[in-house]
Coordinates of C-alpha atoms in Angstrom, one line a residue:
M1 CA 3.9 7.1 -14.1
R2 CA 4.2 3.7 -12.3
M3 CA 6.7 3.5 -9.5
M4 CA 9.8 1.5 -10.5
T5 CA 10.0 -1.3 -8.0
L6 CA 12.5 -3.7 -9.6
A7 CA 15.4 -1.3 -9.0
L8 CA 14.8 -1.1 -5.2
G9 CA 16.3 -4.3 -4.1
F10 CA 16.6 -5.3 -0.5
G11 CA 19.6 -4.0 1.4
L12 CA 20.4 -0.6 -0.2
L13 CA 22.5 2.1 1.4
T14 CA 21.6 5.7 1.0
G15 CA 24.4 8.0 -0.3
P16 CA 26.1 10.6 1.7
A17 CA 23.6 13.2 0.6
M18 CA 21.1 11.8 3.1
A19 CA 23.3 10.9 6.1
E20 CA 20.4 10.9 8.6
V21 CA 18.9 7.7 7.2
V22 CA 22.0 5.5 6.5
R23 CA 20.2 2.3 5.6
F24 CA 16.7 1.6 4.2
E25 CA 16.4 -2.1 3.9
M26 CA 13.2 -3.7 2.5
T27 CA 12.4 -6.9 4.4
A28 CA 10.4 -8.3 1.4
P29 CA 9.6 -7.2 -2.1
P30 CA 6.8 -4.7 -2.7
R31 CA 3.5 -6.6 -3.0
P32 CA -0.1 -5.8 -3.9
A33 CA -1.9 -4.4 -0.9
L34 CA -5.4 -5.0 0.4
G35 CA -6.0 -8.0 -1.7
G36 CA -5.4 -6.1 -4.9
A37 CA -8.5 -3.9 -4.4
S38 CA -8.9 -0.8 -6.5
F39 CA -9.9 2.5 -4.9
G40 CA -11.7 5.0 -7.2
S41 CA -9.5 7.2 -9.3
T42 CA -6.4 6.1 -7.3
G43 CA -6.5 2.5 -8.3
A44 CA -4.6 -0.3 -6.5
Y45 CA -2.0 0.0 -3.7
E46 CA 1.3 -1.6 -3.0
E47 CA 2.8 -2.5 0.4
I48 CA 6.4 -2.0 1.4
R49 CA 7.9 -3.3 4.7
A50 CA 11.3 -2.1 5.6
R51 CA 13.8 -1.3 8.4
A52 CA 15.3 2.2 8.4
T53 CA 18.5 3.0 10.3
I54 CA 19.2 6.5 11.4
A55 CA 22.6 7.8 12.6
L56 CA 22.6 10.9 14.8
D57 CA 25.3 13.4 15.6
P58 CA 25.0 14.1 19.3
A59 CA 26.6 17.5 18.8
D60 CA 24.0 18.7 16.3
P61 CA 21.7 21.1 18.4
R62 CA 18.7 19.5 16.6
N63 CA 19.6 16.2 18.3
A64 CA 21.1 17.4 21.5
V65 CA 17.7 17.7 23.1
I66 CA 17.5 13.8 23.2
A67 CA 18.1 12.7 26.8
D68 CA 21.4 10.7 27.2
L69 CA 22.2 10.7 23.5
D70 CA 25.7 12.0 24.4
R71 CA 26.2 8.9 26.6
A72 CA 25.1 6.3 24.0
P73 CA 27.5 4.0 22.1
R74 CA 28.6 5.3 18.7
N75 CA 29.5 3.9 15.4
A76 CA 32.8 4.3 13.6
Q77 CA 31.7 7.8 12.4
G78 CA 30.9 8.9 15.9
R79 CA 27.2 8.7 15.4
V80 CA 24.4 7.0 17.4
E81 CA 22.3 4.6 15.5
A82 CA 18.7 3.3 15.9
T83 CA 16.6 1.2 13.6
A84 CA 12.9 1.6 13.1
D85 CA 10.2 -0.6 11.5
V86 CA 8.6 1.0 8.5
I87 CA 5.4 0.1 6.6
I88 CA 4.3 2.0 3.5
L89 CA 1.1 1.7 1.5
R90 CA 1.5 3.6 -1.8
P91 CA -0.5 4.0 -4.9
A92 CA 0.8 1.5 -7.4
D93 CA 0.6 4.3 -10.0
A94 CA 2.2 7.3 -8.3
A95 CA 0.6 9.7 -10.8
R96 CA -2.8 8.7 -9.5
G97 CA -2.0 9.6 -5.8
N98 CA -2.5 13.0 -4.2
G99 CA 1.2 13.5 -3.5
T100 CA 0.7 13.7 0.3
L101 CA 2.5 11.4 2.8
L102 CA 0.1 10.7 5.6
M103 CA 2.4 9.3 8.3
E104 CA 0.9 7.8 11.5
A105 CA 2.9 7.3 14.7
P106 CA 1.8 3.8 15.8
N107 CA -0.1 3.6 19.1
R108 CA 1.8 1.0 21.2
G109 CA 3.1 -0.4 18.0
N110 CA -0.4 -0.6 16.4
R111 CA -1.8 1.1 13.3
I112 CA -5.0 3.0 14.2
I113 CA -5.7 5.4 11.4
G114 CA -7.6 2.8 9.4
Q115 CA -10.1 2.3 12.2
L116 CA -10.7 6.0 12.5
L117 CA -10.6 7.4 8.9
N118 CA -11.8 4.2 7.1
D119 CA -14.2 2.8 9.7
A120 CA -12.2 -0.5 9.3
P121 CA -12.6 -3.1 12.1
R122 CA -9.7 -3.2 14.6
T123 CA -8.1 -6.4 13.2
G124 CA -8.5 -5.2 9.6
A125 CA -6.9 -1.8 10.3
T126 CA -3.9 -3.5 12.0
R127 CA -3.6 -6.3 9.4
M128 CA -4.5 -4.4 6.1
E129 CA -4.2 -7.5 4.0
G130 CA -7.6 -8.2 2.3
A131 CA -10.0 -5.8 0.6
A132 CA -12.3 -5.9 3.7
D133 CA -9.4 -4.6 5.8
A134 CA -9.7 -1.2 4.0
G135 CA -13.1 -0.5 5.5
N136 CA -14.7 2.2 3.4
G137 CA -11.3 2.8 1.8
W138 CA -11.6 6.6 2.3
T139 CA -7.8 7.3 2.7
F140 CA -7.1 5.2 -0.4
R141 CA -9.8 6.8 -2.5
Q142 CA -8.2 10.2 -1.5
G143 CA -4.9 9.0 -2.9
Y144 CA -2.8 9.3 0.3
T145 CA 0.5 7.5 0.6
L146 CA 0.2 6.0 4.1
A147 CA 3.3 5.3 6.2
W148 CA 4.0 4.1 9.7
V149 CA 7.3 4.4 11.5
G150 CA 8.0 2.6 14.8
W151 CA 9.0 5.2 17.5
Q152 CA 8.5 3.4 20.8
G153 CA 11.7 1.6 21.9
D154 CA 10.7 -0.1 25.2
W155 CA 9.0 -3.5 25.4
T156 CA 5.4 -2.3 25.5
P157 CA 4.7 -2.4 21.7
G158 CA 5.2 -6.1 22.0
S159 CA 5.1 -7.7 18.6
G160 CA 3.9 -4.4 17.0
M161 CA 6.0 -1.7 15.2
R162 CA 8.9 -0.4 17.2
V163 CA 12.3 1.3 17.1
D164 CA 15.5 -0.4 18.4
V165 CA 17.4 2.1 20.3
P166 CA 20.7 1.7 22.2
K167 CA 20.9 1.2 25.9
I168 CA 23.5 2.7 28.2
D169 CA 25.2 -0.1 30.2
G170 CA 26.3 0.6 33.7
I171 CA 23.9 3.5 34.5
T172 CA 21.5 2.9 37.4
G173 CA 18.8 5.1 38.9
P174 CA 15.4 5.2 40.5
S175 CA 12.4 4.0 38.6
R176 CA 8.7 3.4 39.4
E177 CA 5.9 1.2 38.1
E178 CA 2.2 1.2 38.7
F179 CA -0.1 -1.8 38.3
V180 CA -3.9 -1.8 38.4
F181 CA -5.0 -5.4 37.6
D182 CA -8.8 -4.9 37.6
N183 CA -9.1 -8.5 38.7
T184 CA -8.5 -10.4 42.0
T185 CA -5.9 -12.9 40.8
S186 CA -3.2 -13.6 43.4
P187 CA -0.3 -13.8 43.0
A188 CA -0.3 -11.4 40.0
Q189 CA 2.6 -10.9 37.7
G190 CA 3.9 -7.6 36.4
R191 CA 6.6 -6.7 33.9
L192 CA 9.0 -3.9 34.6
T193 CA 10.2 -1.4 32.0
Y194 CA 13.8 -1.8 33.1
P195 CA 15.8 -4.6 34.7
V196 CA 16.4 -4.3 38.5
A197 CA 19.9 -3.4 39.5
D198 CA 19.5 -4.2 43.2
P199 CA 16.8 -6.6 44.3
S200 CA 16.9 -5.1 47.8
S201 CA 15.7 -1.8 46.4
L202 CA 12.2 -3.1 45.7
V203 CA 9.6 -1.3 47.7
L204 CA 5.9 -2.2 47.1
T205 CA 2.9 -0.2 48.3
V206 CA -0.8 -0.5 47.8
R207 CA -3.7 2.0 48.0
A208 CA -7.3 2.1 46.9
R209 CA -7.2 5.4 45.2
Q210 CA -4.6 7.8 44.0
D211 CA -5.0 10.3 46.8
D212 CA -5.0 7.6 49.6
P213 CA -2.0 7.0 51.8
R214 CA 0.4 4.3 50.6
Q215 CA 0.2 1.1 52.7
R216 CA 2.5 -1.9 53.2
P217 CA 0.2 -4.6 54.6
A218 CA 1.9 -7.6 56.3
D219 CA 0.2 -10.1 54.0
M220 CA 1.4 -8.3 50.8
A221 CA 4.7 -9.5 49.2
V222 CA 6.7 -8.9 46.1
R223 CA 9.1 -11.4 44.5
L224 CA 11.6 -10.8 41.7
V225 CA 11.1 -13.7 39.2
A226 CA 13.3 -12.3 36.4
P227 CA 15.4 -9.2 36.1
D228 CA 12.4 -7.4 34.7
R229 CA 9.5 -9.4 36.2
I230 CA 7.8 -9.5 39.6
E231 CA 5.2 -11.5 41.3
I232 CA 2.8 -9.7 43.8
T233 CA 1.0 -11.6 46.5
R234 CA -2.1 -9.4 47.0
P235 CA -3.3 -8.4 50.4
A236 CA -6.7 -8.8 51.9
G237 CA -9.0 -5.8 52.1
F238 CA -8.3 -4.3 48.6
D239 CA -10.5 -4.6 45.6
A240 CA -9.8 -5.4 42.0
G241 CA -9.0 -1.8 41.2
A242 CA -6.3 -1.3 43.8
I243 CA -3.1 0.6 42.8
Y244 CA 0.2 -1.3 43.4
E245 CA 3.2 0.9 43.2
L246 CA 6.7 -0.4 43.0
T247 CA 9.9 1.7 43.3
Y248 CA 13.3 0.2 42.6
T249 CA 16.8 0.9 41.4
A250 CA 16.8 0.2 37.6
R251 CA 19.8 -0.3 35.3
D252 CA 20.7 0.1 31.6
P253 CA 18.3 3.0 30.5
L254 CA 17.3 3.1 26.8
V255 CA 17.8 6.3 24.7
L256 CA 14.0 6.4 24.0
G257 CA 14.1 10.0 22.8
M258 CA 15.6 8.7 19.6
G259 CA 12.1 7.7 18.6
F260 CA 11.4 11.3 17.8
A261 CA 14.4 11.5 15.5
A262 CA 13.5 8.2 13.7
F263 CA 10.0 9.6 13.0
R264 CA 11.5 12.9 11.7
D265 CA 14.3 11.4 9.7
V266 CA 12.3 8.7 7.9
A267 CA 9.6 11.3 7.0
A268 CA 12.2 13.6 5.6
F269 CA 13.8 10.8 3.7
L270 CA 10.6 9.6 2.1
R271 CA 9.5 13.1 1.3
R272 CA 12.7 14.6 -0.1
D273 CA 15.4 12.0 -1.0
G274 CA 15.7 11.4 -4.8
T275 CA 18.0 8.4 -4.8
A276 CA 17.0 4.8 -5.6
S277 CA 17.2 4.0 -2.0
N278 CA 13.9 5.8 -1.4
P279 CA 10.9 3.7 -2.5
M280 CA 9.0 7.0 -3.1
A281 CA 11.6 8.3 -5.6
A282 CA 11.3 8.3 -9.4
N283 CA 13.4 10.1 -11.9
G284 CA 15.8 11.5 -9.3
R285 CA 13.2 13.0 -7.0
S286 CA 10.5 12.0 -4.5
V287 CA 7.0 11.8 -5.9
L288 CA 5.7 13.2 -2.6
T289 CA 4.9 16.9 -2.5
G290 CA 3.8 17.2 1.1
A291 CA 3.6 15.4 4.4
T292 CA 1.1 15.3 7.3
A293 CA 1.7 13.6 10.7
F294 CA -1.1 11.8 12.4
G295 CA -1.3 10.4 15.9
V296 CA -4.1 8.9 18.0
S297 CA -4.2 9.0 21.8
Q298 CA -0.7 7.9 22.9
S299 CA 0.8 8.8 19.5
G300 CA -1.2 12.1 19.5
R301 CA 0.6 12.9 22.7
F302 CA 3.9 11.8 21.0
L303 CA 3.2 14.4 18.2
R304 CA 2.7 17.2 20.8
D305 CA 6.1 16.3 22.2
L306 CA 7.7 16.0 18.8
L307 CA 6.5 19.5 18.0
Y308 CA 7.5 20.9 21.4
L309 CA 11.0 19.4 21.2
G310 CA 11.7 20.9 17.8
F311 CA 11.6 17.7 15.7
N312 CA 9.6 19.2 12.9
E313 CA 12.9 20.6 11.7
D314 CA 15.2 18.1 10.0
E315 CA 19.0 18.1 10.3
R316 CA 19.2 20.4 7.3
G317 CA 16.9 23.0 8.8
R318 CA 13.9 22.1 6.6
Q319 CA 10.3 21.7 7.8
V320 CA 9.4 18.0 7.9
F321 CA 5.5 18.0 8.1
D322 CA 3.3 20.6 6.6
G323 CA 0.3 19.4 8.7
M324 CA -0.1 17.7 12.0
V325 CA -3.2 16.0 13.5
A326 CA -3.0 15.2 17.2
H327 CA -6.2 13.2 17.9
I328 CA -7.4 12.7 21.5
P329 CA -4.3 13.8 23.4
G330 CA -6.0 16.3 25.7
S331 CA -3.3 18.5 27.3
R332 CA -0.9 15.6 27.7
R333 CA 2.4 14.9 26.1
S334 CA 4.5 11.7 26.7
F335 CA 7.0 10.3 29.1
T336 CA 9.5 9.5 26.4
N337 CA 12.5 11.8 26.4
A338 CA 14.0 11.1 29.8
R339 CA 16.3 8.7 31.5
F340 CA 14.3 5.6 32.5
A341 CA 11.3 6.9 30.6
Q342 CA 8.1 4.9 30.1
P343 CA 6.3 6.0 26.9
G344 CA 3.3 3.8 27.6
R345 CA 2.2 5.6 30.7
N346 CA -1.2 7.4 30.4
P347 CA -1.9 9.8 33.3
S348 CA -5.6 9.5 34.2
D349 CA -7.8 9.8 37.3
H350 CA -7.0 6.4 38.6
T351 CA -3.8 5.4 36.9
D352 CA -0.3 6.8 36.2
R353 CA -1.1 10.2 37.7
L354 CA 2.5 10.8 38.9
Y355 CA 4.3 10.2 35.6
P356 CA 5.6 13.4 34.0
A357 CA 3.5 13.1 30.8
D358 CA 1.5 16.2 31.5
Q359 CA 3.6 19.0 32.7
F360 CA 3.8 22.7 31.6
P361 CA 3.6 23.8 28.9
F362 CA 0.1 22.5 28.0
T363 CA -1.0 24.8 25.2
Y364 CA 0.4 25.8 21.9
A365 CA 0.7 29.5 22.7
V366 CA 3.5 30.8 24.8
T367 CA 2.2 31.5 28.4
T368 CA 3.6 31.8 31.9
D369 CA 3.4 29.1 34.5
P370 CA 2.2 30.8 37.7
L371 CA 3.5 28.0 39.9
T372 CA 7.1 28.1 38.6
G373 CA 7.5 31.3 36.6
L374 CA 8.5 29.5 33.5
R375 CA 7.4 30.9 30.1
D376 CA 6.9 28.3 27.4
G377 CA 4.6 26.9 24.7
L378 CA 4.4 24.0 22.3
L379 CA 5.2 26.2 19.3
R380 CA 8.1 28.1 20.9
R381 CA 10.8 26.1 19.2
C382 CA 9.3 25.8 15.7
R383 CA 8.4 29.5 15.7
T384 CA 12.1 30.3 16.1
T385 CA 13.0 28.1 13.1
A386 CA 10.0 28.8 10.9
T387 CA 9.0 25.1 10.9
C388 CA 5.6 25.2 12.5
P389 CA 3.0 23.0 10.7
R390 CA -0.7 23.6 10.3
I391 CA -2.2 21.8 13.3
F392 CA -5.5 20.2 14.1
Q393 CA -6.0 19.0 17.7
T394 CA -9.1 16.9 17.8
D395 CA -10.4 15.7 21.2
S396 CA -13.3 13.7 22.4
E397 CA -15.4 15.0 25.2
F398 CA -13.6 12.5 27.5
E399 CA -10.4 14.5 27.2
Y400 CA -12.1 17.4 29.1
W401 CA -13.1 15.2 32.0
G402 CA -10.3 12.7 32.0
A403 CA -7.3 14.3 30.3
R404 CA -7.3 17.9 31.4
G405 CA -8.3 19.1 28.0
S406 CA -9.2 22.6 29.2
L407 CA -5.5 23.3 29.6
T408 CA -5.1 23.3 25.8
V409 CA -7.3 26.5 25.5
T410 CA -6.5 28.2 28.8
D411 CA -3.3 29.3 30.4
A412 CA -1.9 27.6 33.5
A413 CA -4.1 29.8 35.7
G414 CA -7.3 28.8 34.0
R415 CA -7.8 32.0 31.9
H416 CA -8.8 32.0 28.3
V417 CA -6.0 31.7 25.7
D418 CA -6.4 32.3 22.0
L419 CA -5.1 29.5 19.9
P420 CA -2.2 30.6 17.6
P421 CA -3.2 31.1 13.9
E422 CA -1.5 27.8 12.9
V423 CA -3.8 25.8 15.3
R424 CA -7.4 24.7 15.3
A425 CA -9.1 22.7 18.1
Y426 CA -12.2 20.6 17.8
M427 CA -14.0 18.6 20.5
M428 CA -16.5 15.8 19.6
I429 CA -19.4 16.3 21.9
G430 CA -20.6 13.2 23.7
H431 CA -17.7 11.0 22.5
P432 CA -15.6 8.7 24.6
H433 CA -11.9 8.7 24.2
Y434 CA -12.0 6.2 21.5
A435 CA -14.5 3.7 20.0
E436 CA -14.5 1.6 16.8
A437 CA -17.0 2.1 14.0
Q438 CA -18.6 -1.2 14.9
A439 CA -19.1 -0.4 18.6
V440 CA -22.5 -0.6 20.3
A441 CA -23.4 0.4 23.9
N442 CA -22.3 -2.4 26.2
R443 CA -22.1 -2.9 29.9
T444 CA -18.8 -3.8 31.5
Q445 CA -18.0 -5.1 35.0
S446 CA -15.8 -2.1 35.9
C447 CA -17.9 0.9 34.8
V448 CA -21.3 2.1 36.2
M449 CA -22.9 3.2 33.0
P450 CA -23.1 1.3 29.7
V451 CA -20.0 2.2 27.7
N452 CA -20.3 5.0 25.2
P453 CA -20.0 3.7 21.6
L454 CA -19.7 6.9 19.5
Q455 CA -16.9 6.9 16.9
A456 CA -15.4 10.1 15.3
G457 CA -14.7 8.8 11.8
A458 CA -17.2 11.0 9.9
P459 CA -16.1 14.5 11.3
M460 CA -12.4 13.4 11.1
R461 CA -12.7 12.7 7.4
A462 CA -14.2 16.2 6.8
L463 CA -11.5 17.8 8.9
M464 CA -8.8 16.0 6.9
V465 CA -10.2 17.5 3.7
A466 CA -10.2 20.9 5.3
L467 CA -6.6 20.4 6.4
E468 CA -5.5 19.5 2.9
A469 CA -7.2 22.6 1.5
W470 CA -5.5 24.7 4.2
I471 CA -2.1 23.4 3.4
K472 CA -2.3 23.2 -0.4
E473 CA -4.6 26.0 -1.3
G474 CA -4.5 28.4 1.7
V475 CA -8.3 27.9 2.4
E476 CA -9.0 28.7 6.0
P477 CA -10.4 25.6 7.8
P478 CA -13.6 25.7 10.0
A479 CA -13.2 27.8 13.1
S480 CA -12.2 25.9 16.3
R481 CA -15.1 24.1 17.9
T482 CA -14.2 23.4 21.5
P483 CA -15.4 24.7 24.9
M484 CA -13.7 27.9 25.8
V485 CA -13.8 30.3 28.8
A486 CA -14.4 33.3 26.5
H487 CA -17.5 31.6 25.1
G488 CA -18.9 30.7 28.5
T489 CA -18.8 27.0 27.5
L490 CA -15.9 26.0 29.8
V491 CA -16.7 26.2 33.5
A492 CA -15.4 25.2 36.9
A493 CA -18.5 23.3 38.1
P494 CA -21.0 22.1 35.4
A495 CA -24.6 21.6 36.4
F496 CA -25.6 17.9 35.9
P497 CA -29.3 17.1 35.2
G498 CA -31.0 14.9 37.8
V499 CA -31.3 11.8 35.6
Q500 CA -32.0 8.4 37.1
G501 CA -29.1 6.1 36.2
M502 CA -26.6 9.0 35.9
P503 CA -24.2 8.6 38.8
A504 CA -22.7 11.5 40.6
F505 CA -19.6 13.0 39.0
T506 CA -17.2 12.8 42.0
S507 CA -13.7 12.6 40.5
H508 CA -11.6 13.8 37.5
T509 CA -8.0 13.7 36.4
P510 CA -6.2 16.6 38.1
A511 CA -3.2 18.5 36.7
P512 CA -0.5 18.3 39.4
L513 CA 2.9 20.0 39.4
L514 CA 5.4 17.3 40.2
D515 CA 8.7 17.3 42.1
L516 CA 10.6 14.7 40.1
S517 CA 13.6 14.8 42.4
Q518 CA 11.7 12.5 44.8
M519 CA 10.7 8.9 44.2
P520 CA 7.7 8.6 44.2
P521 CA 7.3 12.2 42.8
A522 CA 5.7 14.6 45.1
V523 CA 2.8 16.9 44.2
T524 CA 3.8 20.5 44.9
G525 CA 0.9 22.3 43.3
R526 CA -2.1 22.0 41.0
Y527 CA -3.3 23.7 37.9
P528 CA -7.0 24.5 37.4
V529 CA -9.0 22.0 35.3
L530 CA -12.3 23.2 33.8
F531 CA -15.1 21.3 32.3
P532 CA -17.7 21.7 29.4
R533 CA -21.0 23.4 30.2
L534 CA -23.9 20.9 29.8
D535 CA -27.3 21.2 28.2
A536 CA -30.5 20.1 29.8
D537 CA -30.0 16.5 28.6
G538 CA -26.5 16.4 30.1
N539 CA -24.7 16.6 26.8
A540 CA -21.8 19.1 26.5
I541 CA -22.0 22.2 24.5
G542 CA -19.3 24.1 22.7
G543 CA -17.9 21.5 20.3
I544 CA -18.9 19.6 17.2
R545 CA -22.5 18.5 17.8
L546 CA -23.2 15.5 15.5
P547 CA -26.7 14.4 14.5
V548 CA -26.7 11.7 17.1
I549 CA -26.5 14.5 19.8
E550 CA -28.6 17.1 18.0
A551 CA -31.4 14.6 17.2
A552 CA -31.1 12.9 20.6
R553 CA -32.3 9.5 21.6
A554 CA -29.9 9.3 24.5
T555 CA -27.5 11.3 26.6
Y556 CA -23.8 10.5 25.8
T557 CA -21.3 11.5 28.4
G558 CA -17.5 11.8 28.1
W559 CA -17.1 10.2 31.6
N560 CA -18.1 7.1 33.4
P561 CA -17.3 6.2 37.0
R562 CA -15.7 2.9 38.1
A563 CA -18.1 0.4 39.6
E564 CA -18.2 -1.1 43.1
G565 CA -15.3 -3.6 43.4
F566 CA -13.1 -1.7 41.0
A567 CA -12.2 1.5 42.9
P568 CA -15.7 2.9 42.8
G569 CA -16.1 6.6 42.0
A570 CA -12.8 7.0 40.1
L571 CA -13.2 7.5 36.4
C572 CA -13.0 4.6 34.1
T573 CA -10.0 5.4 32.0
N574 CA -10.7 6.5 28.4
T575 CA -14.4 5.7 28.7
G576 CA -17.7 7.5 28.4
G577 CA -21.3 6.5 29.3
V578 CA -24.7 6.4 27.6
L579 CA -28.2 6.8 29.1
P580 CA -31.1 6.2 26.7
L581 CA -34.0 8.6 26.8
A582 CA -37.4 7.3 27.9
G583 CA -39.5 6.0 25.0
T584 CA -42.7 7.7 26.2
R585 CA -43.8 10.5 28.4
A586 CA -45.4 8.1 30.8
E587 CA -42.2 6.2 31.1
R588 CA -40.3 9.4 31.6
M589 CA -42.7 10.6 34.4
A590 CA -42.6 7.2 36.1
N591 CA -38.8 7.4 36.2
N592 CA -38.8 11.1 37.2
D593 CA -36.6 11.8 34.2
P594 CA -36.3 15.5 33.4
R595 CA -35.3 14.8 29.8
P596 CA -38.2 14.9 27.2
S597 CA -38.9 11.4 25.9
I598 CA -38.4 10.2 22.4
E599 CA -42.1 10.4 21.5
E600 CA -42.2 14.0 22.8
R601 CA -39.3 15.0 20.6
W602 CA -40.0 12.9 17.5
P603 CA -43.6 11.8 17.2
D604 CA -42.7 9.3 14.5
R605 CA -39.7 7.9 12.7
A606 CA -40.1 10.3 9.8
A607 CA -39.8 13.3 12.2
Y608 CA -36.7 11.8 13.7
V609 CA -35.0 11.1 10.4
A610 CA -35.9 14.7 9.2
A611 CA -34.1 16.1 12.3
V612 CA -31.1 13.9 11.6
R613 CA -31.0 15.0 8.0
Q614 CA -31.2 18.7 8.9
A615 CA -28.4 18.4 11.5
A616 CA -26.2 16.5 9.1
E617 CA -26.7 18.9 6.2
R618 CA -26.0 21.9 8.5
L619 CA -22.7 20.3 9.5
A620 CA -21.9 19.7 5.8
G621 CA -22.5 23.3 5.1
E622 CA -20.0 24.1 7.8
R623 CA -17.4 21.7 6.3
L624 CA -17.7 19.3 9.3
L625 CA -19.3 16.4 7.4
L626 CA -18.7 15.2 3.9
P627 CA -21.7 14.5 1.5
E628 CA -21.1 10.7 1.7
D629 CA -21.2 10.8 5.5
V630 CA -24.4 12.9 5.4
Q631 CA -26.0 10.1 3.3
A632 CA -24.6 7.4 5.6
T633 CA -25.9 9.2 8.7
V634 CA -29.4 9.6 7.3
A635 CA -29.4 6.0 6.2
A636 CA -28.4 4.9 9.8
A637 CA -31.2 7.0 11.2
E638 CA -33.7 5.4 8.9
A639 CA -32.4 1.9 9.9
G640 CA -32.6 2.8 13.6
T641 CA -28.8 2.2 14.2
L642 CA -27.4 5.8 14.4
D643 CA -27.5 5.8 18.2
R644 CA -25.7 2.5 18.5
L645 CA -28.0 1.3 21.3
R646 CA -29.0 -2.2 21.8
T647 CA -32.6 -1.2 22.3
P648 CA -35.0 -0.9 19.3

């Protein structure tokens, strides 16, 4: 049955039956999506762009967790409003869809899921206008209804998707910004998250590395050029990667925690509302039968917070999402639900370490914090309301070096923790934090090793199929594949092979306990961070080992140090490295490389392709690759492009 679009109009109000979304206003008529392309049995898609306004009752305990909601301005009904950008791509013929709403939380206002699941280029995945922007069209061939809802309410999404939330005039308080410019421009400009209340409160320091003492050189200066913009005159003696930290008295905080409610309420509206206001409704009911939330990196961390704060329960006590995929969050959450919050902050080795985006609890199970005595877990709230979804947490190897990934599968003392039955965890061995499907190994100024180009689209597609079967049919998904203490694959000090060109691993992202009553926050304790055990090539073990790792032509690391001139030794944020194997035994011996050469492993191309095929088919048997991706993997091996190296 085709969706009825003519009745939807432009500025419709929902009725009182769905008071959480009080307006759903389309900003343009529904239009053919992706150049009118047709996708298998699903057919063509339509695009809807809209603005959804929610109205929250601060007294409702499901909303009361939002910081400063009780102080925000209210409408005539005593509710607090926020308005979110919404984009929907739906099957033009609803009967040909799979009934599942796949709703992505935008990453800094950007749509990412098409890059990951459809192998679409970055610009295409963001634009999604022509047929080429669909990439391989996998999500569309599956029949998903895709939706995006803006949740980030500060300025950092720029022109991307966002939510407009109220500010609280007249409140002031301490705030802090960090800038790492990775260039030598002086003076350098920076934008502040909040306007400055008192210009005399600005205090600027500089240091080379996070653990170094803060300095205030005489030749360094800061000037306020607008209420939320500064200009820094940079001092001599500090390189491009120096850390500039500004503390100041800010004013007019935003109620950024409302972004969680916007994501919750729009999902509940699209999934359950049967009125004509809902573009997913027909014949008095929504055509959607299920919903899965998806987030990548920053938005994966947002989903961990959404779960922890109880926002998988709507205002009527119903479960919102049946499934949840948090991709590459590590053990982090987000700095969103707080006064003077900064959702864009990403705690890493060299940047943003002292922002409270990674504090206890770290894992899904309820555990005890040995440093504070608190007992908590990401599933604690949804367990009490019976609203926990089926969860996949999928991490790259980088998350175990640069995002404290071990804390998702240990307690806060570093001991093994079993994941709850609702949760599976998967690590992509040898993968950087994120790469596009078109990436190849390149060198950059700021990192020592060539940048790791591996992309996780193929295993993620297989896992999405497994998640659907788990939700809809009760079919257990593949067992977790991630390093664990109990398996001996998560260790305190991994042994690195002595490979020429592989720099020493000298730094990682720690897990500090922060005293937030001080500004800057003080570190009052540290949680143990563990790392993957490595094989003789320097590749990790314990996760999903794709053919590019199993039939190796290079070592792929989940870490890559910063280069000289860019805070050397600290980790390049979100980046891995790659070191090709020697082509011949003679070359290997000349370089004193302990790793067997390509010719010693694979005497000819046919032997190499056979090894790739065997590895791919084994993963398919384990439901970690789809048949179409087995074929694509083997074809890439035959073409010599599977390893994404620039060498033949």
